[in-house]
PDB file of C-alpha atoms in Angstrom:
ATOM      1  CA  MET A   1       0.059   0.034  -0.164  1.00 50.00           C
ATOM      2  CA  ILE A   2       1.038   3.340  -0.765  1.00 50.00           C
ATOM      3  CA  ASN A   3       2.134   5.663   2.094  1.00 52.00           C
ATOM      4  CA  LEU A   4       1.243   9.048   0.989  1.00 48.00           C
ATOM      5  CA  LYS A   5       3.440  11.524   3.494  1.00 51.00           C
ATOM      6  CA  PHE A   6       3.946  15.428   3.391  1.00 46.00           C
ATOM      7  CA  GLU A   7       7.503  15.640   4.336  1.00 50.00           C
ATOM      8  CA  TYR A   8       8.748  17.570   1.586  1.00 50.00           C
ATOM      9  CA  PRO A   9       6.366  20.239   0.453  1.00 55.00           C
ATOM     10  CA  ASN A  10       8.907  22.530  -0.815  1.00 56.00           C
ATOM     11  CA  ARG A  11      10.821  20.160  -2.876  1.00 55.00           C
ATOM     12  CA  PHE A  12       7.912  19.021  -4.012  1.00 51.00           C
ATOM     13  CA  LEU A  13       6.510  22.635  -5.070  1.00 53.00           C
ATOM     14  CA  GLY A  14       9.565  22.979  -6.557  1.00 54.00           C
ATOM     15  CA  PHE A  15       9.566  20.090  -8.761  1.00 51.00           C
ATOM     16  CA  VAL A  16       5.977  20.786  -9.764  1.00 50.00           C
ATOM     17  CA  PHE A  17       7.270  24.194 -11.113  1.00 51.00           C
ATOM     18  CA  VAL A  18      10.045  23.123 -12.801  1.00 49.00           C
ATOM     19  CA  VAL A  19       7.660  20.318 -14.611  1.00 48.00           C
ATOM     20  CA  LEU A  20       4.898  22.783 -15.671  1.00 49.00           C
ATOM     21  CA  PHE A  21       7.666  25.201 -17.218  1.00 49.00           C
ATOM     22  CA  LEU A  22       8.970  22.646 -19.175  1.00 47.00           C
ATOM     23  CA  SER A  23       5.773  21.534 -20.320  1.00 50.00           C
ATOM     24  CA  SER A  24       4.841  25.066 -21.261  1.00 52.00           C
ATOM     25  CA  CYS A  25       7.836  25.685 -23.322  1.00 58.00           C
ATOM     26  CA  ALA A  26       7.747  25.026 -27.302  1.00 58.00           C
ATOM     27  CA  THR A  27       9.891  22.869 -28.772  1.00 66.00           C
ATOM     28  CA  LYS A  28      12.001  23.538 -32.333  1.00 61.00           C
ATOM     29  CA  ASP A  29       9.533  21.522 -34.350  1.00 65.00           C
ATOM     30  CA  GLU A  30       6.507  23.701 -33.024  1.00 70.00           C
ATOM     31  CA  ILE A  31       8.336  26.838 -34.186  1.00 70.00           C
ATOM     32  CA  VAL A  32      10.603  26.811 -37.225  1.00 85.00           C
ATOM     33  CA  TYR A  33       9.325  26.987 -40.889  1.00 87.00           C
ATOM     34  CA  PHE A  34       9.706  25.146 -43.575  1.00 85.00           C
ATOM     35  CA  GLN A  35      11.441  21.797 -42.096  1.00 90.00           C
ATOM     36  CA  GLY A  36      12.638  19.369 -44.391  1.00 86.00           C
ATOM     37  CA  ILE A  37      13.411  22.235 -47.504  1.00 81.00           C
ATOM     38  CA  GLU A  38      16.605  20.249 -48.509  1.00 85.00           C
ATOM     39  CA  ASP A  39      14.208  17.481 -49.492  1.00 81.00           C
ATOM     40  CA  LEU A  40      12.119  20.088 -52.038  1.00 78.00           C
ATOM     41  CA  GLN A  41      15.678  20.475 -54.223  1.00 78.00           C
ATOM     42  CA  ASN A  42      15.015  21.434 -57.569  1.00 72.00           C
ATOM     43  CA  TYR A  43      11.201  20.873 -57.107  1.00 73.00           C
ATOM     44  CA  ASN A  44       8.846  22.300 -60.047  1.00 75.00           C
ATOM     45  CA  ALA A  45       6.584  24.616 -57.920  1.00 68.00           C
ATOM     46  CA  PRO A  46       3.377  25.687 -59.870  1.00 67.00           C
ATOM     47  CA  GLU A  47       4.193  29.268 -61.533  1.00 69.00           C
ATOM     48  CA  ASN A  48       1.011  29.484 -63.740  1.00 76.00           C
ATOM     49  CA  PHE A  49      -1.469  29.839 -60.902  1.00 83.00           C
ATOM     50  CA  GLN A  50      -4.529  31.986 -61.633  1.00 87.00           C
ATOM     51  CA  ALA A  51      -7.718  32.467 -59.489  1.00 89.00           C
ATOM     52  CA  GLU A  52     -11.195  31.825 -61.187  1.00 93.00           C
ATOM     53  CA  ILE A  53     -13.742  34.105 -61.122  1.00 95.00           C
ATOM     54  CA  GLU A  54     -16.484  34.152 -58.562  1.00 93.00           C
ATOM     55  CA  VAL A  55     -19.855  35.446 -58.057  1.00 93.00           C
ATOM     56  CA  ASN A  56     -19.872  38.614 -56.547  1.00 93.00           C
ATOM     57  CA  ASP A  57     -16.384  39.368 -57.899  1.00 95.00           C
ATOM     58  CA  VAL A  58     -15.836  42.929 -59.329  1.00 95.00           C
ATOM     59  CA  LEU A  59     -13.964  43.016 -62.411  1.00 96.00           C
ATOM     60  CA  GLN A  60     -12.125  45.903 -64.458  1.00 95.00           C
ATOM     61  CA  ILE A  61     -12.432  45.352 -67.918  1.00 96.00           C
ATOM     62  CA  ASP A  62     -10.326  47.657 -70.048  1.00 95.00           C
ATOM     63  CA  VAL A  63     -10.824  47.458 -74.187  1.00 95.00           C
ATOM     64  CA  SER A  64      -8.632  49.084 -76.295  1.00 94.00           C
ATOM     65  CA  SER A  65      -7.745  49.748 -80.096  1.00 94.00           C
ATOM     66  CA  LEU A  66      -5.346  51.612 -82.305  1.00 93.00           C
ATOM     67  CA  ASN A  67      -8.625  53.816 -83.078  1.00 91.00           C
ATOM     68  CA  GLU A  68      -9.910  54.639 -79.771  1.00 90.00           C
ATOM     69  CA  GLU A  69     -13.376  55.725 -81.527  1.00 92.00           C
ATOM     70  CA  ILE A  70     -13.858  52.107 -82.639  1.00 92.00           C
ATOM     71  CA  VAL A  71     -13.869  50.978 -78.949  1.00 92.00           C
ATOM     72  CA  GLN A  72     -15.973  53.552 -77.259  1.00 94.00           C
ATOM     73  CA  PRO A  73     -19.107  51.574 -77.456  1.00 93.00           C
ATOM     74  CA  PHE A  74     -17.605  48.510 -75.649  1.00 93.00           C
ATOM     75  CA  ILE A  75     -15.988  50.958 -72.684  1.00 90.00           C
ATOM     76  CA  MET A  76     -18.064  51.437 -69.661  1.00 84.00           C
ATOM     77  CA  THR A  77     -19.503  54.772 -68.751  1.00 73.00           C
ATOM     78  CA  SER A  78     -20.603  56.191 -65.352  1.00 57.00           C
ATOM     79  CA  SER A  79     -23.988  54.871 -66.183  1.00 48.00           C
ATOM     80  CA  SER A  80     -23.487  51.637 -66.704  1.00 50.00           C
ATOM     81  CA  ARG A  81     -21.188  50.951 -63.638  1.00 52.00           C
ATOM     82  CA  GLN A  82     -22.423  47.932 -61.741  1.00 55.00           C
ATOM     83  CA  GLY A  83     -20.120  47.452 -58.668  1.00 53.00           C
ATOM     84  CA  GLY A  84     -18.367  49.273 -55.916  1.00 49.00           C
ATOM     85  CA  GLY A  85     -21.336  51.235 -54.465  1.00 45.00           C
ATOM     86  CA  GLY A  86     -20.804  54.880 -54.272  1.00 43.00           C
ATOM     87  CA  GLN A  87     -17.455  56.671 -53.920  1.00 40.00           C
ATOM     88  CA  ASN A  88     -14.665  54.358 -53.967  1.00 45.00           C
ATOM     89  CA  SER A  89     -13.864  54.333 -57.743  1.00 43.00           C
ATOM     90  CA  GLN A  90     -11.315  51.541 -57.432  1.00 48.00           C
ATOM     91  CA  MET A  91     -14.367  48.773 -56.929  1.00 61.00           C
ATOM     92  CA  GLN A  92     -16.595  50.618 -59.710  1.00 83.00           C
ATOM     93  CA  GLY A  93     -16.361  47.461 -62.425  1.00 93.00           C
ATOM     94  CA  TYR A  94     -18.763  44.629 -63.938  1.00 96.00           C
ATOM     95  CA  LEU A  95     -20.042  42.709 -60.927  1.00 96.00           C
ATOM     96  CA  VAL A  96     -20.383  39.040 -61.502  1.00 97.00           C
ATOM     97  CA  ASP A  97     -24.206  38.084 -60.775  1.00 96.00           C
ATOM     98  CA  VAL A  98     -25.798  35.373 -59.108  1.00 94.00           C
ATOM     99  CA  ASP A  99     -25.687  33.526 -62.414  1.00 95.00           C
ATOM    100  CA  GLY A 100     -21.738  33.931 -63.093  1.00 96.00           C
ATOM    101  CA  ASN A 101     -22.770  36.474 -65.820  1.00 98.00           C
ATOM    102  CA  ILE A 102     -21.692  40.197 -66.353  1.00 97.00           C
ATOM    103  CA  ASN A 103     -23.556  42.505 -68.465  1.00 96.00           C
ATOM    104  CA  PHE A 104     -21.338  43.791 -71.103  1.00 96.00           C
ATOM    105  CA  PRO A 105     -21.552  46.929 -73.346  1.00 94.00           C
ATOM    106  CA  VAL A 106     -23.110  45.758 -76.868  1.00 94.00           C
ATOM    107  CA  LEU A 107     -22.268  41.825 -76.179  1.00 95.00           C
ATOM    108  CA  GLY A 108     -25.026  41.862 -73.185  1.00 95.00           C
ATOM    109  CA  GLU A 109     -25.139  39.176 -70.871  1.00 96.00           C
ATOM    110  CA  VAL A 110     -21.537  37.292 -70.885  1.00 97.00           C
ATOM    111  CA  PRO A 111     -20.672  34.071 -68.606  1.00 97.00           C
ATOM    112  CA  VAL A 112     -17.705  34.656 -66.287  1.00 97.00           C
ATOM    113  CA  GLU A 113     -17.855  32.297 -63.478  1.00 95.00           C
ATOM    114  CA  GLY A 114     -15.009  29.817 -63.063  1.00 94.00           C
ATOM    115  CA  LYS A 115     -12.917  31.427 -65.886  1.00 96.00           C
ATOM    116  CA  THR A 116      -9.289  32.636 -65.354  1.00 94.00           C
ATOM    117  CA  ARG A 117      -8.461  36.379 -65.954  1.00 93.00           C
ATOM    118  CA  GLU A 118      -6.465  34.996 -69.140  1.00 94.00           C
ATOM    119  CA  GLU A 119      -9.553  32.838 -70.176  1.00 96.00           C
ATOM    120  CA  LEU A 120     -11.882  36.034 -70.119  1.00 97.00           C
ATOM    121  CA  GLU A 121      -9.566  37.898 -71.745  1.00 97.00           C
ATOM    122  CA  GLU A 122      -9.387  35.372 -74.675  1.00 97.00           C
ATOM    123  CA  PHE A 123     -12.781  35.219 -74.814  1.00 97.00           C
ATOM    124  CA  LEU A 124     -13.431  38.672 -74.942  1.00 97.00           C
ATOM    125  CA  THR A 125     -11.140  39.442 -77.478  1.00 96.00           C
ATOM    126  CA  ALA A 126     -12.448  36.549 -79.696  1.00 96.00           C
ATOM    127  CA  ARG A 127     -16.057  38.108 -79.642  1.00 95.00           C
ATOM    128  CA  LEU A 128     -14.678  41.671 -79.939  1.00 95.00           C
ATOM    129  CA  LYS A 129     -12.776  41.101 -83.125  1.00 92.00           C
ATOM    130  CA  GLU A 130     -16.627  40.875 -84.578  1.00 91.00           C
ATOM    131  CA  TYR A 131     -16.560  44.586 -84.186  1.00 94.00           C
ATOM    132  CA  VAL A 132     -12.888  45.561 -83.568  1.00 94.00           C
ATOM    133  CA  ARG A 133      -9.822  43.719 -85.134  1.00 92.00           C
ATOM    134  CA  ASP A 134      -7.051  44.716 -83.406  1.00 94.00           C
ATOM    135  CA  ALA A 135      -9.006  44.865 -80.023  1.00 94.00           C
ATOM    136  CA  VAL A 136      -7.223  44.280 -76.700  1.00 95.00           C
ATOM    137  CA  VAL A 137      -8.715  43.112 -73.683  1.00 96.00           C
ATOM    138  CA  ARG A 138      -7.131  43.422 -70.232  1.00 96.00           C
ATOM    139  CA  VAL A 139      -9.063  41.930 -66.924  1.00 96.00           C
ATOM    140  CA  ARG A 140      -8.495  42.259 -63.332  1.00 94.00           C
ATOM    141  CA  ILE A 141     -10.583  41.138 -60.395  1.00 94.00           C
ATOM    142  CA  LEU A 142     -10.783  44.449 -58.010  1.00 94.00           C
ATOM    143  CA  ASN A 143     -12.286  42.851 -55.082  1.00 93.00           C
ATOM    144  CA  PHE A 144      -9.634  39.860 -54.352  1.00 95.00           C
ATOM    145  CA  LYS A 145      -9.205  39.948 -50.461  1.00 95.00           C
ATOM    146  CA  VAL A 146      -8.253  37.682 -48.030  1.00 97.00           C
ATOM    147  CA  THR A 147      -8.911  37.677 -44.293  1.00 97.00           C
ATOM    148  CA  VAL A 148      -6.635  36.621 -41.588  1.00 97.00           C
ATOM    149  CA  ILE A 149      -7.629  36.069 -37.879  1.00 96.00           C
ATOM    150  CA  GLY A 150      -6.546  34.263 -34.795  1.00 94.00           C
ATOM    151  CA  GLU A 151      -3.229  34.167 -33.455  1.00 94.00           C
ATOM    152  CA  ILE A 152      -1.663  36.280 -35.590  1.00 92.00           C
ATOM    153  CA  GLY A 153      -3.918  39.334 -35.455  1.00 90.00           C
ATOM    154  CA  SER A 154      -6.903  40.311 -37.316  1.00 91.00           C
ATOM    155  CA  SER A 155      -6.818  41.779 -40.794  1.00 94.00           C
ATOM    156  CA  VAL A 156      -8.475  41.846 -44.567  1.00 96.00           C
ATOM    157  CA  ILE A 157      -5.455  41.894 -46.943  1.00 96.00           C
ATOM    158  CA  GLU A 158      -6.147  42.882 -50.403  1.00 95.00           C
ATOM    159  CA  VAL A 159      -4.502  41.455 -53.342  1.00 93.00           C
ATOM    160  CA  PRO A 160      -3.829  43.762 -56.270  1.00 89.00           C
ATOM    161  CA  ASP A 161      -2.490  41.127 -58.518  1.00 86.00           C
ATOM    162  CA  GLU A 162      -4.673  38.344 -57.907  1.00 88.00           C
ATOM    163  CA  ARG A 163      -2.134  36.059 -56.458  1.00 90.00           C
ATOM    164  CA  LEU A 164      -1.257  35.573 -53.071  1.00 94.00           C
ATOM    165  CA  SER A 165       0.398  32.273 -51.380  1.00 95.00           C
ATOM    166  CA  ILE A 166      -0.434  31.304 -47.664  1.00 96.00           C
ATOM    167  CA  ILE A 167       3.301  32.379 -46.463  1.00 95.00           C
ATOM    168  CA  GLN A 168       2.879  35.872 -48.120  1.00 95.00           C
ATOM    169  CA  ALA A 169      -0.286  36.506 -46.202  1.00 96.00           C
ATOM    170  CA  ILE A 170       1.155  35.143 -42.782  1.00 95.00           C
ATOM    171  CA  ALA A 171       3.982  37.677 -43.499  1.00 94.00           C
ATOM    172  CA  LEU A 172       1.420  40.446 -44.443  1.00 95.00           C
ATOM    173  CA  ALA A 173      -0.509  40.120 -41.254  1.00 94.00           C
ATOM    174  CA  GLY A 174       2.503  40.197 -39.128  1.00 92.00           C
ATOM    175  CA  ASP A 175       3.828  36.330 -38.746  1.00 94.00           C
ATOM    176  CA  VAL A 176       2.220  33.400 -36.519  1.00 93.00           C
ATOM    177  CA  SER A 177       2.309  34.690 -32.517  1.00 90.00           C
ATOM    178  CA  TYR A 178       4.352  32.318 -30.174  1.00 86.00           C
ATOM    179  CA  ASP A 179       1.038  31.091 -29.120  1.00 89.00           C
ATOM    180  CA  GLY A 180       0.037  30.141 -32.528  1.00 92.00           C
ATOM    181  CA  LYS A 181      -0.380  26.839 -34.254  1.00 93.00           C
ATOM    182  CA  ARG A 182       2.136  27.205 -36.998  1.00 94.00           C
ATOM    183  CA  GLU A 183       1.713  23.023 -37.937  1.00 93.00           C
ATOM    184  CA  ASN A 184      -2.221  23.474 -38.156  1.00 93.00           C
ATOM    185  CA  VAL A 185      -3.372  26.484 -39.931  1.00 96.00           C
ATOM    186  CA  LEU A 186      -6.727  26.156 -41.004  1.00 96.00           C
ATOM    187  CA  ILE A 187      -8.289  28.042 -44.580  1.00 97.00           C
ATOM    188  CA  VAL A 188     -11.906  28.032 -45.180  1.00 97.00           C
ATOM    189  CA  ARG A 189     -13.140  28.666 -48.846  1.00 95.00           C
ATOM    190  CA  MET A 190     -16.037  29.155 -50.822  1.00 89.00           C
ATOM    191  CA  GLN A 191     -16.013  26.797 -53.523  1.00 84.00           C
ATOM    192  CA  ASP A 192     -19.262  25.744 -55.911  1.00 80.00           C
ATOM    193  CA  GLY A 193     -21.885  27.195 -53.508  1.00 82.00           C
ATOM    194  CA  LYS A 194     -20.038  25.145 -50.639  1.00 90.00           C
ATOM    195  CA  ILE A 195     -17.903  25.814 -47.825  1.00 93.00           C
ATOM    196  CA  ILE A 196     -14.300  23.699 -47.626  1.00 94.00           C
ATOM    197  CA  GLN A 197     -11.992  23.330 -45.677  1.00 95.00           C
ATOM    198  CA  GLY A 198      -8.217  22.526 -45.399  1.00 95.00           C
ATOM    199  CA  ARG A 199      -4.976  22.911 -43.311  1.00 96.00           C
ATOM    200  CA  VAL A 200      -1.563  23.437 -44.091  1.00 95.00           C
ATOM    201  CA  ASP A 201       1.507  22.788 -41.900  1.00 95.00           C
ATOM    202  CA  LEU A 202       3.839  25.775 -42.159  1.00 95.00           C
ATOM    203  CA  THR A 203       6.571  23.942 -40.146  1.00 94.00           C
ATOM    204  CA  SER A 204       6.931  21.232 -42.964  1.00 94.00           C
ATOM    205  CA  ALA A 205       8.527  22.542 -46.281  1.00 93.00           C
ATOM    206  CA  GLU A 206       5.648  20.093 -47.621  1.00 92.00           C
ATOM    207  CA  VAL A 207       3.440  23.033 -47.541  1.00 93.00           C
ATOM    208  CA  PHE A 208       4.946  24.365 -51.086  1.00 92.00           C
ATOM    209  CA  LYS A 209       3.186  21.289 -52.348  1.00 91.00           C
ATOM    210  CA  ASP A 210      -0.186  21.778 -50.771  1.00 93.00           C
ATOM    211  CA  GLN A 211      -3.169  22.669 -52.727  1.00 91.00           C
ATOM    212  CA  PHE A 212      -4.279  25.420 -50.200  1.00 94.00           C
ATOM    213  CA  TYR A 213      -0.627  26.866 -50.948  1.00 95.00           C
ATOM    214  CA  TYR A 214      -2.283  29.578 -52.989  1.00 95.00           C
ATOM    215  CA  LEU A 215      -5.047  31.678 -51.404  1.00 96.00           C
ATOM    216  CA  LYS A 216      -8.088  32.404 -53.834  1.00 94.00           C
ATOM    217  CA  GLN A 217     -10.447  35.512 -53.215  1.00 94.00           C
ATOM    218  CA  ASN A 218     -12.281  35.668 -49.885  1.00 94.00           C
ATOM    219  CA  ASP A 219     -10.658  32.714 -48.177  1.00 96.00           C
ATOM    220  CA  ILE A 220     -10.225  32.710 -44.549  1.00 97.00           C
ATOM    221  CA  VAL A 221      -6.708  32.029 -42.882  1.00 97.00           C
ATOM    222  CA  TYR A 222      -7.168  31.117 -38.916  1.00 97.00           C
ATOM    223  CA  VAL A 223      -4.383  30.258 -36.941  1.00 96.00           C
ATOM    224  CA  GLU A 224      -5.497  28.368 -34.005  1.00 93.00           C
ATOM    225  CA  PRO A 225      -3.758  29.042 -30.409  1.00 91.00           C
ATOM    226  CA  THR A 226      -1.460  26.065 -28.993  1.00 86.00           C
ATOM    227  CA  TYR A 227      -2.549  23.964 -25.750  1.00 76.00           C
ATOM    228  CA  ARG A 228      -0.460  26.328 -23.387  1.00 74.00           C
ATOM    229  CA  ARG A 229      -2.315  29.213 -24.640  1.00 70.00           C
ATOM    230  CA  VAL A 230      -5.715  27.805 -24.267  1.00 71.00           C
ATOM    231  CA  LYS A 231      -4.292  26.874 -20.537  1.00 65.00           C
ATOM    232  CA  SER A 232      -3.346  30.445 -19.936  1.00 65.00           C
ATOM    233  CA  ALA A 233      -6.964  31.360 -20.306  1.00 61.00           C
ATOM    234  CA  GLY A 234      -7.624  28.995 -17.691  1.00 60.00           C
ATOM    235  CA  PHE A 235      -9.440  26.080 -19.834  1.00 54.00           C
ATOM    236  CA  ILE A 236      -9.000  22.432 -19.440  1.00 54.00           C
ATOM    237  CA  THR A 237      -9.809  21.429 -23.331  1.00 53.00           C
ATOM    238  CA  SER A 238     -11.013  17.763 -22.578  1.00 56.00           C
ATOM    239  CA  TRP A 239     -11.613  14.872 -20.006  1.00 55.00           C
ATOM    240  CA  GLN A 240      -8.344  13.267 -21.099  1.00 58.00           C
ATOM    241  CA  GLY A 241      -6.275  16.714 -19.928  1.00 58.00           C
ATOM    242  CA  ILE A 242      -8.046  16.445 -16.463  1.00 61.00           C
ATOM    243  CA  VAL A 243      -6.876  12.717 -16.058  1.00 63.00           C
ATOM    244  CA  SER A 244      -3.443  13.328 -17.073  1.00 64.00           C
ATOM    245  CA  ILE A 245      -3.181  16.342 -14.536  1.00 65.00           C
ATOM    246  CA  ILE A 246      -4.615  14.283 -11.740  1.00 69.00           C
ATOM    247  CA  THR A 247      -2.406  11.308 -12.644  1.00 72.00           C
ATOM    248  CA  THR A 248       0.793  13.369 -13.126  1.00 67.00           C
ATOM    249  CA  GLY A 249       0.066  14.935  -9.747  1.00 67.00           C
ATOM    250  CA  PHE A 250      -0.027  11.849  -7.798  1.00 66.00           C
ATOM    251  CA  THR A 251       2.797  10.431  -9.634  1.00 70.00           C
ATOM    252  CA  LEU A 252       5.005  13.235  -8.373  1.00 64.00           C
ATOM    253  CA  PHE A 253       3.818  13.332  -5.470  1.00 65.00           C
ATOM    254  CA  TYR A 254       4.809   9.518  -4.595  1.00 64.00           C
ATOM    255  CA  LEU A 255       8.027  10.158  -6.280  1.00 61.00           C
ATOM    256  CA  PHE A 256       8.825  13.143  -3.943  1.00 61.00           C
ATOM    257  CA  ASN A 257       7.386  11.096  -0.699  1.00 66.00           C
ATOM    258  CA  ASN A 258       9.922   8.297  -1.903  1.00 66.00           C
ATOM    259  CA  ILE A 259      13.027  10.198  -1.965  1.00 60.00           C
TER     260      ILE A 259
END
C-alpha cells in the first residue's frame, strides 16, 4: 500500500514548478518553418496559378485599340457601372451576378464564372473582333481579398495582382505569434456554393506542394491557439486533460515522498 506522506512540500512544489515550466516551452518542431526543405531541392513549383472568377466578384475590363473611337461603345461609362457602391472608384466595375454573368456593353450577358483572367481576356477578345479587329482586352479582379484571424492578429489583405500564397498572407499579417499553431493553419473557402476547408503545416516544407498554398479570393485563414495558450486562459480542453493532470499530480507526489 502506498504511504502518502507530506514530508517534502518545498521540494515537491519546486519540482512541480519545473515540470510545468518545461511543459509550457515550445519545441523546435513547433516553431521552425519549412523543416525538410532540403528534400525539395529542384522541385518544380507551380508558377501559372490564376484564381477563377466567382459570383460577386467585381471585374475591371479595359478595351483598347489603335482607333480609340471604334472601341468607345465597349468601354464602361458612369451610367453602366455595376459594382463598388458609391465613392470608391477602385471598386467600380462589372459585378458578377448570381448566375455567374456580367452585362457587357454591346455584347450583353457574358458568362464569366469559373474562367481565369486570361481565359476571359481571350474570350472577350474573340467576341470583340467581330467589331474591332485589333481589340486588346485586359481584365482584373478588383475585390480580391483574404481575411486572416487568430493568433496572428486580424486583418483583411487586399491583393492587387490576384495571386497570394499562404506564406505571403502570414507575412503581411505580421507572422504567427508564439502562441499560434504553425503546424495546423486552417483555411476556409467557398467553392461551388459550398464551404470547404483545408489545413496547412507551415513547419513542413511540404506546404509548397499543398493545394491550399495559393489562396483564392475571400479565403479565411485562421491560426489556432496552442495548448499552452488555451491553458493560460484557464480552460481544460478535454477529460483526457483532466485525467492527465490528476495522474501526473499523484505520480509526482509519490515520487517525492519516496526520495
